[in-house]
PDB file of C-alpha atoms in Angstrom:
ATOM      1  CA  MET A   1     178.910  22.571  80.746  1.00 54.00           C
ATOM      2  CA  TYR A   2     177.046  25.215  82.807  1.00 61.00           C
ATOM      3  CA  ALA A   3     174.475  25.781  80.122  1.00 69.00           C
ATOM      4  CA  LEU A   4     173.721  22.032  80.132  1.00 67.00           C
ATOM      5  CA  ALA A   5     173.624  22.131  83.919  1.00 66.00           C
ATOM      6  CA  PHE A   6     171.030  24.921  83.731  1.00 68.00           C
ATOM      7  CA  PHE A   7     168.745  22.724  81.636  1.00 73.00           C
ATOM      8  CA  ALA A   8     169.523  19.536  83.772  1.00 71.00           C
ATOM      9  CA  ILE A   9     168.470  21.029  87.160  1.00 70.00           C
ATOM     10  CA  GLY A  10     164.732  20.698  86.541  1.00 76.00           C
ATOM     11  CA  PRO A  11     164.610  17.039  85.331  1.00 78.00           C
ATOM     12  CA  LEU A  12     167.185  16.133  88.007  1.00 74.00           C
ATOM     13  CA  GLY A  13     164.899  17.606  90.657  1.00 75.00           C
ATOM     14  CA  ARG A  14     162.022  15.586  89.401  1.00 82.00           C
ATOM     15  CA  ILE A  15     164.155  12.366  89.466  1.00 81.00           C
ATOM     16  CA  GLY A  16     165.094  13.197  93.132  1.00 77.00           C
ATOM     17  CA  ASP A  17     161.383  13.551  93.971  1.00 82.00           C
ATOM     18  CA  ARG A  18     160.613  10.280  92.301  1.00 88.00           C
ATOM     19  CA  ILE A  19     163.552   8.008  93.487  1.00 86.00           C
ATOM     20  CA  GLY A  20     164.821  10.031  96.527  1.00 80.00           C
ATOM     21  CA  ASN A  21     167.480  12.570  96.852  1.00 74.00           C
ATOM     22  CA  GLN A  22     170.098  10.249  98.287  1.00 77.00           C
ATOM     23  CA  SER A  23     170.173   8.121  95.127  1.00 81.00           C
ATOM     24  CA  THR A  24     170.116  11.268  92.944  1.00 77.00           C
ATOM     25  CA  VAL A  25     173.107  12.670  94.806  1.00 76.00           C
ATOM     26  CA  ALA A  26     175.035   9.419  94.336  1.00 78.00           C
ATOM     27  CA  PHE A  27     174.312   9.610  90.584  1.00 80.00           C
ATOM     28  CA  ALA A  28     175.137  13.266  90.294  1.00 76.00           C
ATOM     29  CA  THR A  29     178.374  12.770  92.248  1.00 77.00           C
ATOM     30  CA  LEU A  30     179.530   9.917  89.977  1.00 79.00           C
ATOM     31  CA  VAL A  31     178.698  11.905  86.787  1.00 78.00           C
ATOM     32  CA  LEU A  32     180.453  14.955  88.156  1.00 76.00           C
ATOM     33  CA  ALA A  33     183.595  12.966  88.937  1.00 79.00           C
ATOM     34  CA  LEU A  34     183.704  11.409  85.453  1.00 81.00           C
ATOM     35  CA  PRO A  35     186.339  13.875  84.009  1.00 81.00           C
ATOM     36  CA  SER A  36     188.702  13.089  86.862  1.00 80.00           C
ATOM     37  CA  TYR A  37     188.196   9.421  86.410  1.00 82.00           C
ATOM     38  CA  VAL A  38     188.902   9.673  82.703  1.00 84.00           C
ATOM     39  CA  LEU A  39     192.177  11.460  83.267  1.00 81.00           C
ATOM     40  CA  LEU A  40     193.258   8.852  85.900  1.00 78.00           C
ATOM     41  CA  ALA A  41     192.504   6.052  83.464  1.00 85.00           C
ATOM     42  CA  TRP A  42     193.864   7.475  80.209  1.00 86.00           C
ATOM     43  CA  GLY A  43     196.212  10.277  81.349  1.00 81.00           C
ATOM     44  CA  PRO A  44     197.066  13.366  79.326  1.00 82.00           C
ATOM     45  CA  THR A  45     197.235  11.568  76.048  1.00 86.00           C
ATOM     46  CA  ALA A  46     195.232  12.561  72.880  1.00 89.00           C
ATOM     47  CA  LEU A  47     192.587   9.858  73.613  1.00 89.00           C
ATOM     48  CA  GLY A  48     192.554  10.919  77.340  1.00 85.00           C
ATOM     49  CA  LEU A  49     191.935  14.469  76.565  1.00 86.00           C
ATOM     50  CA  ALA A  50     189.312  13.763  73.928  1.00 88.00           C
ATOM     51  CA  LEU A  51     187.475  11.455  76.460  1.00 87.00           C
ATOM     52  CA  TRP A  52     187.884  14.149  79.141  1.00 84.00           C
ATOM     53  CA  SER A  53     186.123  16.638  76.862  1.00 84.00           C
ATOM     54  CA  VAL A  54     183.284  14.385  76.381  1.00 84.00           C
ATOM     55  CA  ALA A  55     183.060  13.516  80.103  1.00 83.00           C
ATOM     56  CA  LYS A  56     183.087  17.183  81.014  1.00 80.00           C
ATOM     57  CA  VAL A  57     179.993  17.746  78.877  1.00 80.00           C
ATOM     58  CA  VAL A  58     178.328  14.770  80.410  1.00 77.00           C
ATOM     59  CA  SER A  59     179.237  16.035  83.836  1.00 76.00           C
ATOM     60  CA  GLY A  60     177.022  18.947  83.078  1.00 72.00           C
ATOM     61  CA  LEU A  61     174.153  16.540  83.596  1.00 69.00           C
ATOM     62  CA  SER A  62     174.797  16.674  87.246  1.00 68.00           C
ATOM     63  CA  GLY A  63     173.356  20.167  87.366  1.00 66.00           C
ATOM     64  CA  SER A  64     176.528  21.466  89.180  1.00 68.00           C
ATOM     65  CA  SER A  65     177.856  24.897  88.777  1.00 66.00           C
ATOM     66  CA  LEU A  66     180.435  27.129  90.283  1.00 65.00           C
ATOM     67  CA  THR A  67     178.239  27.441  93.441  1.00 67.00           C
ATOM     68  CA  GLY A  68     178.096  23.596  93.960  1.00 69.00           C
ATOM     69  CA  SER A  69     175.491  21.009  93.275  1.00 71.00           C
ATOM     70  CA  PRO A  70     171.841  21.921  93.857  1.00 75.00           C
ATOM     71  CA  VAL A  71     171.171  18.149  94.280  1.00 71.00           C
ATOM     72  CA  CYS A  72     173.507  18.076  97.301  1.00 76.00           C
ATOM     73  CA  TYR A  73     171.834  21.216  98.763  1.00 80.00           C
ATOM     74  CA  ALA A  74     168.477  19.478  98.365  1.00 80.00           C
ATOM     75  CA  LEU A  75     169.767  16.556 100.315  1.00 80.00           C
ATOM     76  CA  ILE A  76     171.103  18.783 103.072  1.00 85.00           C
ATOM     77  CA  ASN A  77     167.520  20.353 103.361  1.00 84.00           C
ATOM     78  CA  GLU A  78     166.042  16.890 103.478  1.00 82.00           C
ATOM     79  CA  VAL A  79     168.180  15.170 106.052  1.00 86.00           C
ATOM     80  CA  SER A  80     169.028  18.131 108.420  1.00 89.00           C
ATOM     81  CA  ALA A  81     166.932  19.517 111.301  1.00 93.00           C
ATOM     82  CA  PRO A  82     164.968  22.555 110.147  1.00 92.00           C
ATOM     83  CA  ALA A  83     166.755  24.742 112.675  1.00 94.00           C
ATOM     84  CA  ASP A  84     170.158  23.657 111.409  1.00 94.00           C
ATOM     85  CA  VAL A  85     169.606  23.945 107.610  1.00 92.00           C
ATOM     86  CA  GLU A  86     170.647  27.541 107.212  1.00 93.00           C
ATOM     87  CA  ALA A  87     174.002  26.947 109.037  1.00 94.00           C
ATOM     88  CA  ILE A  88     174.709  23.739 107.203  1.00 92.00           C
ATOM     89  CA  LEU A  89     173.971  25.373 103.798  1.00 90.00           C
ATOM     90  CA  GLY A  90     176.271  28.261 104.764  1.00 91.00           C
ATOM     91  CA  MET A  91     179.046  25.862 105.587  1.00 92.00           C
ATOM     92  CA  ALA A  92     178.499  24.105 102.285  1.00 88.00           C
ATOM     93  CA  PHE A  93     178.692  27.310 100.248  1.00 86.00           C
ATOM     94  CA  ALA A  94     181.740  28.427 102.198  1.00 89.00           C
ATOM     95  CA  GLY A  95     183.372  24.984 101.489  1.00 86.00           C
ATOM     96  CA  VAL A  96     182.763  25.411  97.740  1.00 83.00           C
ATOM     97  CA  SER A  97     184.126  28.955  97.867  1.00 85.00           C
ATOM     98  CA  LEU A  98     187.244  27.900  99.713  1.00 88.00           C
ATOM     99  CA  PHE A  99     187.822  25.140  97.195  1.00 84.00           C
ATOM    100  CA  TRP A 100     187.719  27.591  94.372  1.00 81.00           C
ATOM    101  CA  MET A 101     189.989  30.034  96.215  1.00 85.00           C
ATOM    102  CA  LEU A 102     192.585  27.590  97.543  1.00 88.00           C
ATOM    103  CA  GLY A 103     192.399  24.819  94.914  1.00 82.00           C
ATOM    104  CA  GLY A 104     194.655  26.601  92.439  1.00 82.00           C
ATOM    105  CA  VAL A 105     197.218  27.461  95.014  1.00 87.00           C
ATOM    106  CA  ALA A 106     197.205  23.919  96.251  1.00 86.00           C
ATOM    107  CA  GLY A 107     197.740  22.668  92.663  1.00 82.00           C
ATOM    108  CA  ILE A 108     200.738  24.942  92.136  1.00 87.00           C
ATOM    109  CA  TRP A 109     202.308  23.667  95.400  1.00 90.00           C
ATOM    110  CA  ILE A 110     201.760  20.132  94.358  1.00 85.00           C
ATOM    111  CA  LEU A 111     203.330  20.694  90.930  1.00 84.00           C
ATOM    112  CA  ARG A 112     206.327  22.399  92.439  1.00 89.00           C
ATOM    113  CA  ALA A 113     206.727  19.632  95.010  1.00 88.00           C
ATOM    114  CA  ALA A 114     206.644  17.031  92.170  1.00 84.00           C
ATOM    115  CA  GLY A 115     209.370  18.961  90.327  1.00 79.00           C
ATOM    116  CA  ASP A 116     207.232  20.003  87.280  1.00 64.00           C
TER     117      ASP A 116
END
């Protein structure tokens, strides 16, 4: 997925320049969420996991990586006051980092609470 994201960043940036970053962020967010939607719709069945695999590859088209979505960072740069951009980008990177650090722990707590 991340190799595909590396090659998708350039064309996605050009699309953002052409149609606007807000529309591009909406598209990237939808594509990035596809694997979750597939699992919600089909569950952990053989078909659901096969579709999840395909959706995970397609989500690479969003250009996202472990550090977040460059499209979202471009939108922050576009809609924020120039004096606030550094602080807002810092908060965005911190949020992504906290998600990766605390997401697994939260998942374990949820599984234990559900009795699995």
